[in-house]
PDB file of C-alpha atoms in Angstrom:
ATOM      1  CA  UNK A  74    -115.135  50.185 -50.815  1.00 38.00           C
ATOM      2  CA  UNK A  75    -115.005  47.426 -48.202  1.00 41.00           C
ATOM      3  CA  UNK A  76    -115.299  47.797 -44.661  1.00 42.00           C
ATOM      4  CA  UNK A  77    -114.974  45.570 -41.677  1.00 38.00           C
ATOM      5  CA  UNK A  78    -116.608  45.857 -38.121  1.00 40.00           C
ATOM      6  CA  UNK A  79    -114.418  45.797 -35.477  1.00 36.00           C
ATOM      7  CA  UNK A  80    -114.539  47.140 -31.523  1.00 38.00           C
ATOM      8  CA  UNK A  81    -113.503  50.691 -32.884  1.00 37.00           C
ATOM      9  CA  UNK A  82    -115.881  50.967 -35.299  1.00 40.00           C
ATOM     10  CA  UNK A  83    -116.337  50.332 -39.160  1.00 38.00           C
ATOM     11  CA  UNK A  84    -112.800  49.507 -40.769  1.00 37.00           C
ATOM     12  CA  UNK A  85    -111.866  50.437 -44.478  1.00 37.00           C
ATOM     13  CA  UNK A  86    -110.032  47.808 -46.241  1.00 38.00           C
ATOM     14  CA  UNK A  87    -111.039  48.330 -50.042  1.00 38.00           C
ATOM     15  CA  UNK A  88    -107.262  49.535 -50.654  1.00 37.00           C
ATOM     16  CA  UNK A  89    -105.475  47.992 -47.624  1.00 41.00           C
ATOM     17  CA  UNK A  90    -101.914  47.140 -48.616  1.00 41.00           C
ATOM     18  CA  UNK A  91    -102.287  44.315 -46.356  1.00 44.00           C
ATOM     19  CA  UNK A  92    -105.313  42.626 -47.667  1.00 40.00           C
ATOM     20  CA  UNK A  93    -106.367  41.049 -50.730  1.00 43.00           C
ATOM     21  CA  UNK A  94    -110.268  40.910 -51.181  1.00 44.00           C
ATOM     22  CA  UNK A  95    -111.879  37.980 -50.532  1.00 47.00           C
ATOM     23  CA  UNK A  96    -115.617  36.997 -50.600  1.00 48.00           C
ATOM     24  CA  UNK A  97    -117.078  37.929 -47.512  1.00 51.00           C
ATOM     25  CA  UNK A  98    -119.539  35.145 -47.622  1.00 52.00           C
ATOM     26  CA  UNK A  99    -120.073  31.630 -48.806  1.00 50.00           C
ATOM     27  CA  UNK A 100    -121.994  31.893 -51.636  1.00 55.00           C
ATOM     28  CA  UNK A 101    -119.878  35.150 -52.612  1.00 54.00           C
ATOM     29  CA  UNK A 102    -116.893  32.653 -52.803  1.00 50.00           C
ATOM     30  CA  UNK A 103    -119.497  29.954 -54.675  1.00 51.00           C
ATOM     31  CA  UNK A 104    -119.717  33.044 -56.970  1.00 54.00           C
ATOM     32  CA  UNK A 105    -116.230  34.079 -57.205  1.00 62.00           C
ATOM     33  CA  UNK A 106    -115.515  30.460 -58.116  1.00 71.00           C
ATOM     34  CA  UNK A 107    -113.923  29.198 -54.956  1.00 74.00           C
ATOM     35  CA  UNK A 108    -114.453  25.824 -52.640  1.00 84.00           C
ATOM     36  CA  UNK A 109    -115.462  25.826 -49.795  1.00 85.00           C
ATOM     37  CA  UNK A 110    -112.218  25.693 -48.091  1.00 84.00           C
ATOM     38  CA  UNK A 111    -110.851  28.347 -49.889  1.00 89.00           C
ATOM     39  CA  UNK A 112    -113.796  30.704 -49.052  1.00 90.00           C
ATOM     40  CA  UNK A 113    -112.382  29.534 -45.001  1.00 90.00           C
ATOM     41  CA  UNK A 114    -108.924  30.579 -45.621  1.00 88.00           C
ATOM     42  CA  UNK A 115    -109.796  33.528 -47.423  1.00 91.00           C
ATOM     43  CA  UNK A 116    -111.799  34.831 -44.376  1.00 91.00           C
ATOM     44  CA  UNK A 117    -109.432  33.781 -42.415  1.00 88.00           C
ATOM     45  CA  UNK A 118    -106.943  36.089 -44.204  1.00 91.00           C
ATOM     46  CA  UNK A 119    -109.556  38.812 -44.202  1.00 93.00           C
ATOM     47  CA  UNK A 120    -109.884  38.647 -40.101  1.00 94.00           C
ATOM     48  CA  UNK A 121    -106.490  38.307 -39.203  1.00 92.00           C
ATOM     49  CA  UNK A 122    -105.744  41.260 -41.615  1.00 91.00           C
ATOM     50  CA  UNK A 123    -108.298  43.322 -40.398  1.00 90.00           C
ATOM     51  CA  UNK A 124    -107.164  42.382 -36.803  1.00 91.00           C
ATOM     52  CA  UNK A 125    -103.572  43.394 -37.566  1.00 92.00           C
ATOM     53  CA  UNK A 126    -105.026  46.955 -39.291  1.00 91.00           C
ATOM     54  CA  UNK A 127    -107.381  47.820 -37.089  1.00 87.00           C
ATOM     55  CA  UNK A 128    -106.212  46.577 -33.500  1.00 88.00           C
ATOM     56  CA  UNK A 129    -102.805  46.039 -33.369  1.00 91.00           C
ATOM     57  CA  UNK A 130    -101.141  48.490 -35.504  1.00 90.00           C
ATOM     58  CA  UNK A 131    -102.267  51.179 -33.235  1.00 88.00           C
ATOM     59  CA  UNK A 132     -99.854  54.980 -33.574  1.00 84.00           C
ATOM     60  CA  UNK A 133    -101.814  55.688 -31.489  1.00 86.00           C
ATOM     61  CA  UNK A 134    -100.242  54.035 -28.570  1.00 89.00           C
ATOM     62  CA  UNK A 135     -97.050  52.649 -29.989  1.00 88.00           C
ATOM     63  CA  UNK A 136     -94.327  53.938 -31.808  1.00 86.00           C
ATOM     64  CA  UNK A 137     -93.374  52.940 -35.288  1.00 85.00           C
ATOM     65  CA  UNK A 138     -90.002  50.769 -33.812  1.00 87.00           C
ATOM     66  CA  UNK A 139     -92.490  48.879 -31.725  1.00 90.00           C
ATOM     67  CA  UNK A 140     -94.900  47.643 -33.836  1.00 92.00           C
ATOM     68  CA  UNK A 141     -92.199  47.074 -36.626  1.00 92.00           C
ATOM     69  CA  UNK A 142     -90.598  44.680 -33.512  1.00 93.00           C
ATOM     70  CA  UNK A 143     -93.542  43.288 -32.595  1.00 95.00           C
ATOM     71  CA  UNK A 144     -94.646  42.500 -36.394  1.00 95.00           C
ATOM     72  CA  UNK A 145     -90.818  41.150 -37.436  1.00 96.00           C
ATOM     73  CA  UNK A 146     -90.805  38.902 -33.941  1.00 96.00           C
ATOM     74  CA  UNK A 147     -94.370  37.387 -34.401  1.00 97.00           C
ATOM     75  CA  UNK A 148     -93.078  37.081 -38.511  1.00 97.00           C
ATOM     76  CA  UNK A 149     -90.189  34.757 -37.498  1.00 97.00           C
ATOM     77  CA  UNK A 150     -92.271  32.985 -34.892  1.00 97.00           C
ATOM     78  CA  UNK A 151     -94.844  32.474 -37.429  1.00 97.00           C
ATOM     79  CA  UNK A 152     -92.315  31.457 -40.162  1.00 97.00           C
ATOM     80  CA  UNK A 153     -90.212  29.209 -38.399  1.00 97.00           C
ATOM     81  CA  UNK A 154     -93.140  26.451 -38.228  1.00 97.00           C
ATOM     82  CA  UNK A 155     -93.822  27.153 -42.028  1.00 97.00           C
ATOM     83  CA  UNK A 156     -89.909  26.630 -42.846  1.00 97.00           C
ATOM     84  CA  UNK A 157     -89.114  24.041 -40.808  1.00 97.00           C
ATOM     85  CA  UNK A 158     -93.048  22.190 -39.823  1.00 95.00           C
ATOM     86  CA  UNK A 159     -91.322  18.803 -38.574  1.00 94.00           C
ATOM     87  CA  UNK A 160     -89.088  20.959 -36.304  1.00 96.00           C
ATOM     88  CA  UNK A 161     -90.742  20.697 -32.459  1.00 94.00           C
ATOM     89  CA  UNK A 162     -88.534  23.188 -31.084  1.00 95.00           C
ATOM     90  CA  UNK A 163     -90.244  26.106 -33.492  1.00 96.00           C
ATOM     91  CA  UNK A 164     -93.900  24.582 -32.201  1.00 96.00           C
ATOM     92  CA  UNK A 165     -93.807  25.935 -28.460  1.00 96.00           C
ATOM     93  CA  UNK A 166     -92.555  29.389 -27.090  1.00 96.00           C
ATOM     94  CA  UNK A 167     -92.893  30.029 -23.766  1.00 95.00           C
ATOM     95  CA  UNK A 168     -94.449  32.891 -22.260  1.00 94.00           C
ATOM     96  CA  UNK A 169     -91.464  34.129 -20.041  1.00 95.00           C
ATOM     97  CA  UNK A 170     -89.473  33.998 -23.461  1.00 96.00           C
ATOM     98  CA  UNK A 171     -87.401  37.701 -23.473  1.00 96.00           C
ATOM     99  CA  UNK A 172     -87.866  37.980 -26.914  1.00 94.00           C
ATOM    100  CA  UNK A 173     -91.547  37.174 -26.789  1.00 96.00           C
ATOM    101  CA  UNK A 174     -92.656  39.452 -23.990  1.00 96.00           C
ATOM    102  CA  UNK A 175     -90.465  42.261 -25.231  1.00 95.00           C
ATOM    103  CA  UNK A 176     -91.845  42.726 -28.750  1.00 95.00           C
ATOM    104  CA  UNK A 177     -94.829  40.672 -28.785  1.00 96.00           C
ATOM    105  CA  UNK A 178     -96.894  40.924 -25.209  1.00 95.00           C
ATOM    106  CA  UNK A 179     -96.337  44.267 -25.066  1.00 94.00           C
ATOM    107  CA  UNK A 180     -98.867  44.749 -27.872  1.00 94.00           C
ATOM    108  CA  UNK A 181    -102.410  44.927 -27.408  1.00 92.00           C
ATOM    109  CA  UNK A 182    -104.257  42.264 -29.297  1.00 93.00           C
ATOM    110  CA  UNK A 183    -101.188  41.004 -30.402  1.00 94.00           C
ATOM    111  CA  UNK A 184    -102.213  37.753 -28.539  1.00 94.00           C
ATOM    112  CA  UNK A 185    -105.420  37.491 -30.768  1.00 94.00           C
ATOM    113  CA  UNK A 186    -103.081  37.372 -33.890  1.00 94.00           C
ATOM    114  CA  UNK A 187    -101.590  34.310 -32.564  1.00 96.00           C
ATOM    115  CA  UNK A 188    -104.454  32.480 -31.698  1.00 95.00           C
ATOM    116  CA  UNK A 189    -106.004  33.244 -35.163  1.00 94.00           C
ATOM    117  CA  UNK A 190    -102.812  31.965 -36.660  1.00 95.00           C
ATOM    118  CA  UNK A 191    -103.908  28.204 -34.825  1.00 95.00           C
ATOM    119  CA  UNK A 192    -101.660  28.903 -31.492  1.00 96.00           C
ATOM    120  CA  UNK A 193    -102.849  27.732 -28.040  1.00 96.00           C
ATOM    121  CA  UNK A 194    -101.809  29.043 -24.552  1.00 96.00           C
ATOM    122  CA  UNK A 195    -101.245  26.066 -22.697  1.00 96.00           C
ATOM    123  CA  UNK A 196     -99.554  24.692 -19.617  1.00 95.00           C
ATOM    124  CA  UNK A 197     -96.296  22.738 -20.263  1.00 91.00           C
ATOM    125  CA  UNK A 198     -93.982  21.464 -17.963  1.00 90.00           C
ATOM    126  CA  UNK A 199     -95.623  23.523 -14.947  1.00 93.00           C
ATOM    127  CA  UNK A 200     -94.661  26.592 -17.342  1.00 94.00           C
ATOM    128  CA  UNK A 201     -97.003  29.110 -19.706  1.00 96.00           C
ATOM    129  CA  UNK A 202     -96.570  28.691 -23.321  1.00 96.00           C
ATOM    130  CA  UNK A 203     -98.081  29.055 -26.647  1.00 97.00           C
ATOM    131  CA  UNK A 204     -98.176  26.225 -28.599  1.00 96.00           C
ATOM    132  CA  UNK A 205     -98.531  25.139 -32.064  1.00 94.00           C
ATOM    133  CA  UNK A 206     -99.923  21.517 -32.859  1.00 95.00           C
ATOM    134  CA  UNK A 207    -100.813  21.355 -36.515  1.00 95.00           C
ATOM    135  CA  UNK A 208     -99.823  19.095 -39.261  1.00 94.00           C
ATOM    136  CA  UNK A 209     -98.528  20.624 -42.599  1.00 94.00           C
ATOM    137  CA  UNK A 210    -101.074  19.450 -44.436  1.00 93.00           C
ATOM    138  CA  UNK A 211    -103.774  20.682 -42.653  1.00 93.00           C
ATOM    139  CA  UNK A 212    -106.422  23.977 -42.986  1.00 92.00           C
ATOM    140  CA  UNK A 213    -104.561  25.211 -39.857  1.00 94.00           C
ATOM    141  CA  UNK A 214    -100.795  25.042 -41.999  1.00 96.00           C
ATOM    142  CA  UNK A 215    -102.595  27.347 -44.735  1.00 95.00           C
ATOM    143  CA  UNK A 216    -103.609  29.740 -42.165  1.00 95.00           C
ATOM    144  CA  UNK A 217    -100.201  29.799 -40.672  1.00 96.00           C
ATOM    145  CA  UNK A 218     -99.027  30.140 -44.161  1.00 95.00           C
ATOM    146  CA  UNK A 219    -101.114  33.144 -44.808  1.00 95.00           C
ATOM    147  CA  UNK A 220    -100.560  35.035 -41.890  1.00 95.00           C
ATOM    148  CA  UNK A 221     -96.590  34.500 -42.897  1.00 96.00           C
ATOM    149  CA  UNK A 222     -97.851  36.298 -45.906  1.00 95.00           C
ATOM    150  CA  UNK A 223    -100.115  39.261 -44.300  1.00 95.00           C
ATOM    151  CA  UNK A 224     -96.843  39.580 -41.621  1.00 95.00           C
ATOM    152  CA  UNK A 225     -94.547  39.976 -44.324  1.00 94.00           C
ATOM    153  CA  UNK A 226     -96.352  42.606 -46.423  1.00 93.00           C
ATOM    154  CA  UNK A 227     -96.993  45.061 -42.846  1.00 93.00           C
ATOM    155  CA  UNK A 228     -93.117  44.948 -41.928  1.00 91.00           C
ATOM    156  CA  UNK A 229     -92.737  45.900 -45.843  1.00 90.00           C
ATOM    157  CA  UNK A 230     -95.022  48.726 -44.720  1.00 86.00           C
ATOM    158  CA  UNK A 231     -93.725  49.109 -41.601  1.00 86.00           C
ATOM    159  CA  UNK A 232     -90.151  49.723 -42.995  1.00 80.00           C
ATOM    160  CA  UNK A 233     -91.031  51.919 -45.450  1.00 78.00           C
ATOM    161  CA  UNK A 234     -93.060  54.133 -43.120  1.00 73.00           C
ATOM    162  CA  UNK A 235     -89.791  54.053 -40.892  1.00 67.00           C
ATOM    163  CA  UNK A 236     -87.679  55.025 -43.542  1.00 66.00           C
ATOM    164  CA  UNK A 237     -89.979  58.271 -44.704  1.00 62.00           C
ATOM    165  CA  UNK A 238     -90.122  59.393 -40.575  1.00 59.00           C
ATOM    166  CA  UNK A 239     -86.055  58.862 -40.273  1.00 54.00           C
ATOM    167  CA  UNK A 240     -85.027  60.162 -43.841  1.00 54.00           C
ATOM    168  CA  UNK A 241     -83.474  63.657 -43.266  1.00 56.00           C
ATOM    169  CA  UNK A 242     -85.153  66.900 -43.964  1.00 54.00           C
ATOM    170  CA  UNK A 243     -84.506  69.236 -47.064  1.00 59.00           C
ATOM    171  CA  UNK A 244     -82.418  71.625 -46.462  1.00 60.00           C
ATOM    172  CA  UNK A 245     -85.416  74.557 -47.410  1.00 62.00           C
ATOM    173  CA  UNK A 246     -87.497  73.088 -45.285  1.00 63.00           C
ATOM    174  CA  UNK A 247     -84.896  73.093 -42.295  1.00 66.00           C
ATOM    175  CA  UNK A 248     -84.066  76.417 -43.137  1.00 68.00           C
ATOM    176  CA  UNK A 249     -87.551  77.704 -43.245  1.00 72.00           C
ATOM    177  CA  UNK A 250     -88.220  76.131 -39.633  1.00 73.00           C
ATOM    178  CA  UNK A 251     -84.769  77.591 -38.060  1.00 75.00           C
ATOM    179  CA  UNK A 252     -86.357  80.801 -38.936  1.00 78.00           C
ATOM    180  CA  UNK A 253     -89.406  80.308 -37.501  1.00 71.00           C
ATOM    181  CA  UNK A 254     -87.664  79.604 -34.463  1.00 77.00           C
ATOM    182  CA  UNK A 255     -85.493  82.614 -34.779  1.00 79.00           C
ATOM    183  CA  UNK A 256     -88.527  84.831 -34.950  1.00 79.00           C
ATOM    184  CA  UNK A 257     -90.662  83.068 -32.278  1.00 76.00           C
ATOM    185  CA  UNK A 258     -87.365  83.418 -29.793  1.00 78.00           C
ATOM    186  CA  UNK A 259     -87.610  87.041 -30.840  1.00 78.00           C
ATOM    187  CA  UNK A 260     -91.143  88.044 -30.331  1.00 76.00           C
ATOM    188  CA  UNK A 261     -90.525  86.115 -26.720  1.00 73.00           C
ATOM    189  CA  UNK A 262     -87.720  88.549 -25.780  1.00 75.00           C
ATOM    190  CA  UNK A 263     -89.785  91.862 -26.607  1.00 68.00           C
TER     191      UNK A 263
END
């Protein structure tokens, strides 16, 4: 089983929905068959994956509806560039943008997911921004394109964690706990 180093400690990945394997080193992707430059985008796959897993999807500190925001918000960010690359408008967002600082700066580390997805905090027009300045065809495009990816399969997971918390209890189980309840009111009283 694979595990990653990260601040916190030793991260398992080896059956992370999120991430596919890749080699961790060059000549493990020389072995697994892959160029050079496929051994780069596969790490850098592996360490914004590991980044999302281990840093920012923290339960710890955030509910379920906030990371799902944050995740969804930094998907269509992400994914706007990817559907539309010759679009300027989707290549800048500043940092006072509602949307932006609601769902996305709110999140610790979530700022380290876009920089390893190629943006750049800049100044423009006296004003904070991030900003993405990448051709489609370059190394930076397929590590846009990945993250897309990675984004898309954690508000999968996201969702379907959401929908297990929200979906309502059997009626047994309710039962059994309005009981409890019953009883522990009971013993209080005597």
């Amino acid at each position: 089983m694979a595990e990653l180093e990260s601040p916190r400690g030793a991260v398992n990945v080896g059956h992370s929905p999120l991430l596919q394997q890749a080699p961790a080193t060059p000549a493990a992707a020389a072995d697994a068959g892959q160029s050079p430059r496929q051994a780069e985008l596969s790490n850098a796959r592996r360490k914004f994956s590991s980044t999302l897993e281990s840093d920012v999807l923290d339960y710890l500190h955030y509910g379920p509806a906030q990371l799902e925001d944050c995740v969804t918000t930094m998907h269509t960010i992400f994914n706007n560039i990817v559907t539309h690359p010759d679009e300027p408008k989707y290549r800048k967002i500043k940092a006072a943008n509602k949307a932006y600082l609601k769902h996305v700066a709110t999140v610790h580390r979530a700022d380290d997911l876009m920089l390893q997805a190629g943006w750049r905090p800049k100044v423009v027009d006296l004003e904070k921004a991030w900003v993405w300045e990448y051709e489609p065809s370059s190394h930076e495009f397929r590590v846009l394109v990945e993250a897309v990816e990675v984004l898309g399969r954690a508000m999968q997971t996201l969702h379907a964690k959401a929908e297990v918390r929200d979906r309502p209890q059997p009626a047994a189980a309710a039962m059994q706990r309005q009981q409890h309840d019953k009883q522990q009111q009971q013993q209080h009283q005597q």
